[in-house]
Each structure stands twice: as C-alpha cells, then as structure tokens.
PDB file of C-alpha atoms in Angstrom:
ATOM      1  CA  MET I  22     108.119 105.594  77.596  1.00  0.00           C
ATOM      2  CA  ASN I  23     110.178 104.730  80.431  1.00  0.00           C
ATOM      3  CA  ALA I  24     109.529 107.647  81.853  1.00  0.00           C
ATOM      4  CA  LYS I  25     106.094 107.837  81.970  1.00  0.00           C
ATOM      5  CA  ARG I  26     106.554 104.100  82.655  1.00  0.00           C
ATOM      6  CA  ASN I  27     108.819 105.490  85.984  1.00  0.00           C
ATOM      7  CA  LEU I  28     106.257 107.935  86.653  1.00  0.00           C
ATOM      8  CA  ILE I  29     103.610 105.825  86.856  1.00  0.00           C
ATOM      9  CA  LEU I  30     105.210 103.088  89.076  1.00  0.00           C
ATOM     10  CA  SER I  31     106.422 105.930  91.294  1.00  0.00           C
ATOM     11  CA  MET I  32     103.133 107.420  91.935  1.00  0.00           C
ATOM     12  CA  THR I  33     100.835 104.000  92.301  1.00  0.00           C
ATOM     13  CA  ALA I  34     103.559 103.078  95.298  1.00  0.00           C
ATOM     14  CA  PHE I  35     102.022 105.926  96.768  1.00  0.00           C
ATOM     15  CA  GLY I  36      99.100 105.334  97.099  1.00  0.00           C
ATOM     16  CA  THR I  37      99.733 102.166  98.664  1.00  0.00           C
ATOM     17  CA  ILE I  38     101.593 103.990 101.668  1.00  0.00           C
ATOM     18  CA  GLY I  39      98.881 104.189 103.680  1.00  0.00           C
ATOM     19  CA  LEU I  40      98.299 100.732 103.400  1.00  0.00           C
ATOM     20  CA  PHE I  41     101.374  99.167 104.341  1.00  0.00           C
ATOM     21  CA  VAL I  42     101.332 102.405 107.624  1.00  0.00           C
ATOM     22  CA  ARG I  43      98.785 101.081 109.023  1.00  0.00           C
ATOM     23  CA  ASN I  44     100.782  97.191 109.632  1.00  0.00           C
ATOM     24  CA  ILE I  45     103.558  99.279 111.288  1.00  0.00           C
ATOM     25  CA  PRO I  46     103.108  99.069 115.342  1.00  0.00           C
ATOM     26  CA  LEU I  47     105.016 101.890 116.375  1.00  0.00           C
ATOM     27  CA  THR I  48     104.309 106.367 116.399  1.00  0.00           C
ATOM     28  CA  SER I  49     103.388 107.588 113.352  1.00  0.00           C
ATOM     29  CA  ALA I  50     106.591 109.782 114.453  1.00  0.00           C
ATOM     30  CA  GLU I  51     108.550 106.952 114.693  1.00  0.00           C
ATOM     31  CA  ILE I  52     107.515 105.460 111.409  1.00  0.00           C
ATOM     32  CA  ALA I  53     108.639 109.206 109.622  1.00  0.00           C
ATOM     33  CA  PHE I  54     112.088 108.456 111.351  1.00  0.00           C
ATOM     34  CA  PHE I  55     112.764 105.250 110.271  1.00  0.00           C
ATOM     35  CA  ARG I  56     111.521 105.915 106.918  1.00  0.00           C
ATOM     36  CA  ALA I  57     114.037 108.817 106.212  1.00  0.00           C
ATOM     37  CA  VAL I  58     116.371 106.611 107.808  1.00  0.00           C
ATOM     38  CA  ILE I  59     116.174 104.022 105.454  1.00  0.00           C
ATOM     39  CA  ALA I  60     115.373 106.498 102.814  1.00  0.00           C
ATOM     40  CA  ALA I  61     118.281 108.402 103.065  1.00  0.00           C
ATOM     41  CA  VAL I  62     120.326 104.856 103.312  1.00  0.00           C
ATOM     42  CA  CYS I  63     118.736 103.932  99.869  1.00  0.00           C
ATOM     43  CA  LEU I  64     120.553 106.983  98.506  1.00  0.00           C
ATOM     44  CA  LEU I  65     123.622 107.149  99.764  1.00  0.00           C
ATOM     45  CA  ILE I  66     124.247 103.455  98.051  1.00  0.00           C
ATOM     46  CA  TYR I  67     122.227 104.829  94.087  1.00  0.00           C
ATOM     47  CA  LYS I  68     125.039 107.504  94.575  1.00  0.00           C
ATOM     48  CA  LEU I  69     127.850 105.355  95.705  1.00  0.00           C
ATOM     49  CA  VAL I  70     126.586 102.794  92.410  1.00  0.00           C
ATOM     50  CA  THR I  71     126.209 106.070  90.639  1.00  0.00           C
ATOM     51  CA  LYS I  72     129.597 107.758  91.401  1.00  0.00           C
ATOM     52  CA  SER I  73     127.888 111.296  92.333  1.00  0.00           C
ATOM     53  CA  GLN I  74     129.301 113.144  94.336  1.00  0.00           C
ATOM     54  CA  LEU I  75     127.670 115.740  96.497  1.00  0.00           C
ATOM     55  CA  ARG I  76     129.527 119.033  96.322  1.00  0.00           C
ATOM     56  CA  PHE I  77     129.116 121.027  99.723  1.00  0.00           C
ATOM     57  CA  SER I  78     131.049 124.389  97.886  1.00  0.00           C
ATOM     58  CA  GLU I  79     127.501 124.451  95.043  1.00  0.00           C
ATOM     59  CA  ILE I  80     124.846 124.062  98.184  1.00  0.00           C
ATOM     60  CA  LYS I  81     125.701 125.481 100.949  1.00  0.00           C
ATOM     61  CA  SER I  82     123.858 128.406 100.451  1.00  0.00           C
ATOM     62  CA  ASP I  83     120.735 126.303 100.381  1.00  0.00           C
ATOM     63  CA  LEU I  84     121.631 124.739 103.775  1.00  0.00           C
ATOM     64  CA  PRO I  85     118.949 126.629 105.247  1.00  0.00           C
ATOM     65  CA  LEU I  86     116.176 126.448 103.229  1.00  0.00           C
ATOM     66  CA  LEU I  87     117.344 122.736 102.445  1.00  0.00           C
ATOM     67  CA  PHE I  88     117.118 121.993 106.661  1.00  0.00           C
ATOM     68  CA  LEU I  89     114.018 124.133 106.783  1.00  0.00           C
ATOM     69  CA  SER I  90     111.951 122.229 103.559  1.00  0.00           C
ATOM     70  CA  GLY I  91     113.542 118.350 105.327  1.00  0.00           C
ATOM     71  CA  ALA I  92     111.285 119.570 108.606  1.00  0.00           C
ATOM     72  CA  ALA I  93     108.393 120.528 106.797  1.00  0.00           C
ATOM     73  CA  MET I  94     109.161 117.088 105.341  1.00  0.00           C
ATOM     74  CA  GLY I  95     109.376 115.113 108.048  1.00  0.00           C
ATOM     75  CA  PHE I  96     106.148 116.609 110.019  1.00  0.00           C
ATOM     76  CA  ASN I  97     104.102 116.082 106.811  1.00  0.00           C
ATOM     77  CA  TRP I  98     104.504 112.391 106.938  1.00  0.00           C
ATOM     78  CA  VAL I  99     103.848 112.153 111.076  1.00  0.00           C
ATOM     79  CA  PHE I 100     100.803 113.766 109.726  1.00  0.00           C
ATOM     80  CA  LEU I 101      99.139 112.231 107.359  1.00  0.00           C
ATOM     81  CA  PHE I 102     100.681 108.566 109.198  1.00  0.00           C
ATOM     82  CA  GLU I 103      98.957 109.669 112.086  1.00  0.00           C
ATOM     83  CA  ALA I 104      95.462 110.520 109.685  1.00  0.00           C
ATOM     84  CA  TYR I 105      95.547 107.547 108.683  1.00  0.00           C
ATOM     85  CA  GLN I 106      95.110 106.072 112.482  1.00  0.00           C
ATOM     86  CA  TYR I 107      91.966 107.832 112.842  1.00  0.00           C
ATOM     87  CA  THR I 108      89.872 108.248 109.314  1.00  0.00           C
ATOM     88  CA  SER I 109      90.285 106.191 106.258  1.00  0.00           C
ATOM     89  CA  ILE I 110      93.041 106.245 103.789  1.00  0.00           C
ATOM     90  CA  SER I 111      90.289 107.823 101.595  1.00  0.00           C
ATOM     91  CA  LEU I 112      89.540 110.860 103.329  1.00  0.00           C
ATOM     92  CA  ALA I 113      93.094 111.328 104.609  1.00  0.00           C
ATOM     93  CA  THR I 114      94.801 111.636 100.741  1.00  0.00           C
ATOM     94  CA  MET I 115      91.922 113.442  99.491  1.00  0.00           C
ATOM     95  CA  SER I 116      92.695 115.984 102.673  1.00  0.00           C
ATOM     96  CA  TYR I 117      96.310 115.568 102.112  1.00  0.00           C
ATOM     97  CA  TYR I 118      95.548 117.191  97.966  1.00  0.00           C
ATOM     98  CA  PHE I 119      94.431 119.649  99.383  1.00  0.00           C
ATOM     99  CA  ALA I 120      98.202 121.057  99.131  1.00  0.00           C
ATOM    100  CA  PRO I 121      98.422 122.583  96.241  1.00  0.00           C
ATOM    101  CA  VAL I 122      95.517 124.747  96.916  1.00  0.00           C
ATOM    102  CA  ILE I 123      97.314 126.265  99.452  1.00  0.00           C
ATOM    103  CA  VAL I 124     100.050 126.318  97.353  1.00  0.00           C
ATOM    104  CA  MET I 125      98.234 128.863  94.480  1.00  0.00           C
ATOM    105  CA  VAL I 126      96.841 130.693  97.096  1.00  0.00           C
ATOM    106  CA  VAL I 127     100.123 131.497  99.174  1.00  0.00           C
ATOM    107  CA  SER I 128     102.161 131.682  96.248  1.00  0.00           C
ATOM    108  CA  PRO I 129     100.637 135.508  95.079  1.00  0.00           C
ATOM    109  CA  LEU I 130     101.831 136.586  98.359  1.00  0.00           C
ATOM    110  CA  LEU I 131     105.723 135.008  98.649  1.00  0.00           C
ATOM    111  CA  PHE I 132     106.514 135.438  95.143  1.00  0.00           C
ATOM    112  CA  HIS I 133     103.975 137.665  93.537  1.00  0.00           C
ATOM    113  CA  GLU I 134     102.285 135.951  91.156  1.00  0.00           C
ATOM    114  CA  LYS I 135      99.315 137.000  88.934  1.00  0.00           C
ATOM    115  CA  LEU I 136      96.590 134.664  90.869  1.00  0.00           C
ATOM    116  CA  THR I 137      94.052 134.631  87.421  1.00  0.00           C
ATOM    117  CA  ARG I 138      90.276 134.468  87.459  1.00  0.00           C
ATOM    118  CA  ALA I 139      90.482 130.591  86.449  1.00  0.00           C
ATOM    119  CA  GLN I 140      92.667 130.054  89.735  1.00  0.00           C
ATOM    120  CA  ILE I 141      90.408 132.379  91.922  1.00  0.00           C
ATOM    121  CA  PHE I 142      87.731 129.655  90.950  1.00  0.00           C
ATOM    122  CA  CYS I 143      89.596 126.579  90.722  1.00  0.00           C
ATOM    123  CA  PHE I 144      90.255 127.558  94.852  1.00  0.00           C
ATOM    124  CA  MET I 145      86.711 128.433  95.045  1.00  0.00           C
ATOM    125  CA  MET I 146      85.613 124.746  94.249  1.00  0.00           C
ATOM    126  CA  SER I 147      88.208 122.811  95.236  1.00  0.00           C
ATOM    127  CA  THR I 148      87.800 124.757  98.594  1.00  0.00           C
ATOM    128  CA  ILE I 149      83.875 123.527  97.957  1.00  0.00           C
ATOM    129  CA  GLY I 150      85.021 120.400  97.810  1.00  0.00           C
ATOM    130  CA  LEU I 151      86.769 120.140 100.919  1.00  0.00           C
ATOM    131  CA  ILE I 152      83.687 121.588 102.824  1.00  0.00           C
ATOM    132  CA  LEU I 153      82.043 118.466 101.639  1.00  0.00           C
ATOM    133  CA  VAL I 154      84.693 116.235 103.047  1.00  0.00           C
ATOM    134  CA  ILE I 155      84.689 117.558 106.019  1.00  0.00           C
ATOM    135  CA  SER I 156      81.317 118.082 107.139  1.00  0.00           C
ATOM    136  CA  ASN I 157      79.971 114.951 105.762  1.00  0.00           C
ATOM    137  CA  GLY I 158      82.787 113.220 107.214  1.00  0.00           C
ATOM    138  CA  SER I 159      82.266 114.569 110.396  1.00  0.00           C
ATOM    139  CA  PHE I 160      78.931 113.500 110.434  1.00  0.00           C
ATOM    140  CA  SER I 161      79.415 109.937 108.978  1.00  0.00           C
ATOM    141  CA  GLY I 162      82.774 109.024 111.468  1.00  0.00           C
ATOM    142  CA  GLY I 163      82.030 111.850 114.990  1.00  0.00           C
ATOM    143  CA  SER I 164      85.058 113.637 116.244  1.00  0.00           C
ATOM    144  CA  GLN I 165      87.878 110.874 115.638  1.00  0.00           C
ATOM    145  CA  ASN I 166      87.222 110.712 111.590  1.00  0.00           C
ATOM    146  CA  LEU I 167      86.732 114.730 111.908  1.00  0.00           C
ATOM    147  CA  LYS I 168      90.487 114.410 113.715  1.00  0.00           C
ATOM    148  CA  GLY I 169      91.549 112.117 110.932  1.00  0.00           C
ATOM    149  CA  ILE I 170      90.584 114.558 108.090  1.00  0.00           C
ATOM    150  CA  LEU I 171      92.131 117.630 110.298  1.00  0.00           C
ATOM    151  CA  PHE I 172      95.959 115.534 110.921  1.00  0.00           C
ATOM    152  CA  GLY I 173      95.133 114.989 107.110  1.00  0.00           C
ATOM    153  CA  LEU I 174      95.341 118.897 106.244  1.00  0.00           C
ATOM    154  CA  GLY I 175      97.990 119.381 108.748  1.00  0.00           C
ATOM    155  CA  ALA I 176      99.885 117.135 106.533  1.00  0.00           C
ATOM    156  CA  ALA I 177      98.566 118.699 103.469  1.00  0.00           C
ATOM    157  CA  LEU I 178     100.391 122.654 105.280  1.00  0.00           C
ATOM    158  CA  PHE I 179     103.091 121.063 105.930  1.00  0.00           C
ATOM    159  CA  TYR I 180     103.278 119.912 101.835  1.00  0.00           C
ATOM    160  CA  ALA I 181     102.717 122.993 101.229  1.00  0.00           C
ATOM    161  CA  THR I 182     105.732 124.285 102.937  1.00  0.00           C
ATOM    162  CA  VAL I 183     107.700 122.074 101.561  1.00  0.00           C
ATOM    163  CA  ILE I 184     106.798 122.759  97.602  1.00  0.00           C
ATOM    164  CA  LEU I 185     106.842 126.311  98.840  1.00  0.00           C
ATOM    165  CA  LEU I 186     110.491 126.342  99.833  1.00  0.00           C
ATOM    166  CA  ASN I 187     111.692 124.254  96.934  1.00  0.00           C
ATOM    167  CA  LYS I 188     110.149 126.923  95.144  1.00  0.00           C
ATOM    168  CA  SER I 189     114.075 128.871  96.163  1.00  0.00           C
ATOM    169  CA  ILE I 190     116.143 125.754  95.677  1.00  0.00           C
ATOM    170  CA  ARG I 191     117.392 126.483  92.400  1.00  0.00           C
ATOM    171  CA  LYS I 192     121.286 124.637  92.917  1.00  0.00           C
ATOM    172  CA  VAL I 193     121.313 121.687  94.163  1.00  0.00           C
ATOM    173  CA  SER I 194     119.923 118.646  91.990  1.00  0.00           C
ATOM    174  CA  GLY I 195     116.509 116.041  92.110  1.00  0.00           C
ATOM    175  CA  ILE I 196     118.664 113.253  94.200  1.00  0.00           C
ATOM    176  CA  ASP I 197     121.021 115.847  96.057  1.00  0.00           C
ATOM    177  CA  ARG I 198     118.110 117.536  97.672  1.00  0.00           C
ATOM    178  CA  THR I 199     115.899 114.560  97.749  1.00  0.00           C
ATOM    179  CA  LEU I 200     118.383 112.847  99.830  1.00  0.00           C
ATOM    180  CA  LEU I 201     119.658 116.402 102.035  1.00  0.00           C
ATOM    181  CA  GLN I 202     116.070 117.010 103.144  1.00  0.00           C
ATOM    182  CA  PHE I 203     115.860 112.730 104.367  1.00  0.00           C
ATOM    183  CA  LEU I 204     118.818 113.458 106.537  1.00  0.00           C
ATOM    184  CA  ALA I 205     117.160 116.832 107.852  1.00  0.00           C
ATOM    185  CA  VAL I 206     114.288 115.158 108.958  1.00  0.00           C
ATOM    186  CA  ILE I 207     116.631 112.525 110.800  1.00  0.00           C
ATOM    187  CA  PHE I 208     117.985 115.451 112.188  1.00  0.00           C
ATOM    188  CA  VAL I 209     114.869 117.223 113.569  1.00  0.00           C
ATOM    189  CA  LEU I 210     112.761 114.225 114.767  1.00  0.00           C
ATOM    190  CA  PHE I 211     115.547 112.299 116.289  1.00  0.00           C
ATOM    191  CA  PRO I 212     115.101 114.725 119.460  1.00  0.00           C
ATOM    192  CA  TYR I 213     111.675 115.336 118.414  1.00  0.00           C
ATOM    193  CA  LEU I 214     111.148 111.871 119.397  1.00  0.00           C
ATOM    194  CA  GLN I 215     113.333 111.430 122.504  1.00  0.00           C
ATOM    195  CA  LEU I 216     111.302 115.023 123.862  1.00  0.00           C
ATOM    196  CA  SER I 217     107.832 113.100 123.233  1.00  0.00           C
ATOM    197  CA  GLY I 218     108.659 109.388 124.521  1.00  0.00           C
ATOM    198  CA  GLY I 219     111.562 108.279 122.768  1.00  0.00           C
ATOM    199  CA  ILE I 220     111.778 104.889 120.125  1.00  0.00           C
ATOM    200  CA  HIS I 221     109.892 102.055 120.858  1.00  0.00           C
ATOM    201  CA  THR I 222     111.229  99.362 118.054  1.00  0.00           C
ATOM    202  CA  ALA I 223     110.350  96.209 120.536  1.00  0.00           C
ATOM    203  CA  THR I 224     107.073  96.947 119.992  1.00  0.00           C
ATOM    204  CA  LEU I 225     107.728  96.227 116.536  1.00  0.00           C
ATOM    205  CA  THR I 226     106.752  92.482 115.166  1.00  0.00           C
ATOM    206  CA  SER I 227     108.683  90.716 112.291  1.00  0.00           C
ATOM    207  CA  PHE I 228     105.861  91.436 109.659  1.00  0.00           C
ATOM    208  CA  GLY I 229     105.180  95.656 111.711  1.00  0.00           C
ATOM    209  CA  LEU I 230     109.510  95.467 110.331  1.00  0.00           C
ATOM    210  CA  ILE I 231     108.757  94.282 106.501  1.00  0.00           C
ATOM    211  CA  ASN I 232     106.077  96.747 106.217  1.00  0.00           C
ATOM    212  CA  LEU I 233     108.740  99.954 107.582  1.00  0.00           C
ATOM    213  CA  LEU I 234     111.664  98.940 105.465  1.00  0.00           C
ATOM    214  CA  PHE I 235     108.964  98.247 102.042  1.00  0.00           C
ATOM    215  CA  VAL I 236     107.792 102.081 103.158  1.00  0.00           C
ATOM    216  CA  GLY I 237     111.565 103.100 103.836  1.00  0.00           C
ATOM    217  CA  VAL I 238     113.169 100.938 100.534  1.00  0.00           C
ATOM    218  CA  LEU I 239     110.185 100.472  97.965  1.00  0.00           C
ATOM    219  CA  HIS I 240     108.287 104.144  98.958  1.00  0.00           C
ATOM    220  CA  THR I 241     111.193 106.102  99.413  1.00  0.00           C
ATOM    221  CA  GLY I 242     114.269 105.261  98.658  1.00  0.00           C
ATOM    222  CA  ILE I 243     113.150 103.519  95.797  1.00  0.00           C
ATOM    223  CA  THR I 244     109.989 105.489  94.155  1.00  0.00           C
ATOM    224  CA  TYR I 245     111.858 109.448  94.543  1.00  0.00           C
ATOM    225  CA  CYS I 246     114.448 107.897  92.714  1.00  0.00           C
ATOM    226  CA  LEU I 247     112.046 106.555  90.124  1.00  0.00           C
ATOM    227  CA  TYR I 248     109.792 110.105  90.365  1.00  0.00           C
ATOM    228  CA  LEU I 249     112.950 112.366  90.268  1.00  0.00           C
ATOM    229  CA  SER I 250     113.977 110.392  87.448  1.00  0.00           C
ATOM    230  CA  SER I 251     110.776 110.478  85.212  1.00  0.00           C
ATOM    231  CA  LEU I 252     110.188 114.646  85.943  1.00  0.00           C
ATOM    232  CA  LYS I 253     113.098 116.074  83.435  1.00  0.00           C
ATOM    233  CA  ASP I 254     111.926 114.527  80.574  1.00  0.00           C
ATOM    234  CA  LEU I 255     107.835 114.573  80.963  1.00  0.00           C
ATOM    235  CA  LYS I 256     106.500 117.470  79.777  1.00  0.00           C
ATOM    236  CA  GLY I 257     104.674 119.659  82.857  1.00  0.00           C
ATOM    237  CA  GLN I 258     100.633 118.718  81.920  1.00  0.00           C
ATOM    238  CA  GLU I 259     102.230 114.915  81.398  1.00  0.00           C
ATOM    239  CA  ALA I 260     103.408 114.928  85.039  1.00  0.00           C
ATOM    240  CA  ALA I 261     100.946 116.884  86.790  1.00  0.00           C
ATOM    241  CA  LEU I 262      97.975 113.880  84.859  1.00  0.00           C
ATOM    242  CA  LEU I 263      99.994 110.834  85.911  1.00  0.00           C
ATOM    243  CA  SER I 264     100.275 112.156  89.468  1.00  0.00           C
ATOM    244  CA  TYR I 265      96.809 112.059  90.310  1.00  0.00           C
ATOM    245  CA  ILE I 266      97.429 107.983  89.916  1.00  0.00           C
ATOM    246  CA  ASP I 267      98.618 108.336  93.656  1.00  0.00           C
ATOM    247  CA  PRO I 268      95.167 109.437  94.880  1.00  0.00           C
ATOM    248  CA  LEU I 269      92.969 107.148  92.606  1.00  0.00           C
ATOM    249  CA  VAL I 270      95.448 104.018  93.820  1.00  0.00           C
ATOM    250  CA  ALA I 271      94.494 105.075  97.654  1.00  0.00           C
ATOM    251  CA  VAL I 272      90.992 105.204  97.180  1.00  0.00           C
ATOM    252  CA  LEU I 273      90.047 101.804  95.225  1.00  0.00           C
ATOM    253  CA  ILE I 274      92.582 100.434  97.963  1.00  0.00           C
ATOM    254  CA  SER I 275      90.952 101.875 100.483  1.00  0.00           C
ATOM    255  CA  VAL I 276      87.214 101.006  99.340  1.00  0.00           C
ATOM    256  CA  LEU I 277      87.515  97.701  97.124  1.00  0.00           C
ATOM    257  CA  PHE I 278      90.085  96.345  99.094  1.00  0.00           C
ATOM    258  CA  LEU I 279      90.095  97.575 103.211  1.00  0.00           C
ATOM    259  CA  LYS I 280      85.632  97.665 102.601  1.00  0.00           C
ATOM    260  CA  GLU I 281      86.288 101.447 104.119  1.00  0.00           C
ATOM    261  CA  ASN I 282      83.449 103.589 104.052  1.00  0.00           C
ATOM    262  CA  ILE I 283      83.099 106.588 101.460  1.00  0.00           C
ATOM    263  CA  THR I 284      79.986 108.224 101.032  1.00  0.00           C
ATOM    264  CA  TRP I 285      78.767 110.389  98.095  1.00  0.00           C
ATOM    265  CA  GLN I 286      79.321 113.314  99.117  1.00  0.00           C
ATOM    266  CA  GLN I 287      82.564 112.416 100.093  1.00  0.00           C
ATOM    267  CA  ILE I 288      83.603 111.491  97.041  1.00  0.00           C
ATOM    268  CA  LEU I 289      81.917 114.187  95.257  1.00  0.00           C
ATOM    269  CA  GLY I 290      84.106 117.169  97.386  1.00  0.00           C
ATOM    270  CA  GLY I 291      87.309 114.457  96.627  1.00  0.00           C
ATOM    271  CA  LEU I 292      86.358 114.974  92.855  1.00  0.00           C
ATOM    272  CA  MET I 293      86.134 118.195  93.278  1.00  0.00           C
ATOM    273  CA  ILE I 294      89.703 118.836  95.184  1.00  0.00           C
ATOM    274  CA  LEU I 295      91.132 116.442  92.691  1.00  0.00           C
ATOM    275  CA  GLY I 296      89.862 117.861  89.923  1.00  0.00           C
ATOM    276  CA  PHE I 297      89.446 121.395  90.136  1.00  0.00           C
ATOM    277  CA  THR I 298      93.145 121.588  91.546  1.00  0.00           C
ATOM    278  CA  LEU I 299      94.368 119.243  88.624  1.00  0.00           C
ATOM    279  CA  LEU I 300      92.763 121.355  86.187  1.00  0.00           C
ATOM    280  CA  ASN I 301      94.251 124.537  87.808  1.00  0.00           C
ATOM    281  CA  GLU I 302      97.883 122.412  87.490  1.00  0.00           C
ATOM    282  CA  ILE I 303      97.127 121.672  83.363  1.00  0.00           C
ATOM    283  CA  LYS I 304      96.583 125.474  83.094  1.00  0.00           C
ATOM    284  CA  ALA I 305      99.379 126.419  84.111  1.00  0.00           C
ATOM    285  CA  LYS I 306     102.060 124.545  83.199  1.00  0.00           C
ATOM    286  CA  GLN I 307     100.235 125.689  79.847  1.00  0.00           C
ATOM    287  CA  THR I 308     101.247 129.024  80.017  1.00  0.00           C
ATOM    288  CA  PRO I 309     104.761 129.535  79.909  1.00  0.00           C
ATOM    289  CA  THR I 310     104.586 127.462  76.708  1.00  0.00           C
ATOM    290  CA  ASN I 311     101.840 129.386  75.506  1.00  0.00           C
ATOM    291  CA  ALA I 312     104.061 132.456  75.714  1.00  0.00           C
ATOM    292  CA  ASP I 313     107.002 131.097  74.314  1.00  0.00           C
ATOM    293  CA  ASP I 314     104.914 130.395  71.570  1.00  0.00           C
TER     294      ASP I 314
END
C-alpha cells in the first residue's frame, strides 16, 4: 500500500507541473536548469540523511550513458516547458505521452526485440490518435497551438531517448542514476544558457520563485524519490496503470481549472494515444510473467 500511495502521489504531482511552470517568468531552458539544480541538492541531502554512498568504481563504466541520458532529460524538460507556453497543458501532455510509442518502434532496431502484431496495432492506433490531436489542434488554435504540439512531440522524442539509454544502464541504482542525470542536466544546460542569452534571475518575482521551488523540490526532488522507491515494490501492470494518473490530472487541470479549450476530436485522439500505449505496456509486462509460468 505504501508503494501504491507513493506512486499515486508522485504521478499526481507530475500532472500538476504545467500549472506551476506557467507562473515562472523565466525561459524554458532556465526553468529546466534551476529545476535540476534544486532537485540535485534535494537528492544530495537525501543521500546524506540516509548515509548512502556513491561509489565511483561501480558507476564509471556507465558514466557516458548517464551523461547522454541526463543531457536528453534536460532538453526533454526544455521542450515540454516550451510546449506549455504555446498550447494548452492537456494538448502538450497528450503529445508528450507519445514517447512510449517511439520507444516501442525503435526498440526492435536497437535491441533486436521482436515487434508483435499487438504492438503494431497499438502503434497504428496511437498514431491515428496523434494525427487527430495535431490536425484538430492546428485548425482550432492556429500556428501557435501547432507549434506547442510539435514542442510536446520534441519532448517525447527526448524522453524516449532517456528511456532507451536507461535500458542499457544496469550497474547504477535508481536514486544514484537520477542524481547523476540531474548533474548532467546542469553541466549541459549551463553553457547552453550562456550561449543563448544567459540567466535572467532579475526577472524572477517572489511568486515566480515560490513556483520554481515547488517545481524543483516537490515536482522533482521529492517526487522522483517517491517514484523510484515505489517501482521496486509494484508489479509492472500496477505501475503502468498508475502512471497514467499523470496525464489524467494534467488534462483535468487544463480543462476544469484553467478553462483551456479542447475539442472532442482532441479528447478522442488523446484517449487513443494513452489507451493503446497503456494496453501495449500492460501486454509487454505480462509476457515475461507468462513465460516464467
């Protein structure tokens, strides 16, 4: 029950992040950078309190992959936060959740995994759902709305990269892996910010600072600890089902609280993306179990 509670809390928190990002008067890259800084400090404090050591000898072979996955994570955040600026939180989230579909298609090429008929069907139906979201989004909201959806798909591509790289990282535990990835985000985004206009903390209001602290401490530092600690105690099907609390909360906040427009075609497209992606994940989790029986 504790594991389920932690995953529900973490997914609910992830689903509200767009609401807080909207209130931070910084560029998307700056928000992503400070999110990583604050979260890294939180995880370092957690490791000090729990007296957990990070042994370089155990992680050095995975450092290149950790760095690459951290860099991809940083730009994943940048693209997602940029999507929030151009389109509704619900459409940005629906586009972002196309990431598992990208992983499903690319995995056979990278890891020689067999693509089943069920996976091909799920991919086709999710793609049709994406077309519904994009086509209707471009008509209902103009070029700005379409730009936001495309930024969401860019975030999905980078998130898929993080997932694929993490599949090859086997010697580093969840908390240590996440901490090192946050440090990689800082290492990559700092020079990027210097080259693209610098850091403008002077524009940060007290209200914006409070929202930034929420994003860094709650939505990243604490939430990642809850999320990672819950996965080891849950079955794959349970984790897959509960992870869809994130987009559900994001859509509810977008429609009910922010009063952002969404058409029935976009709702249908989003349901197709999320539903068939979830179906594919559940079937994928069930396959090893059945084989063991």
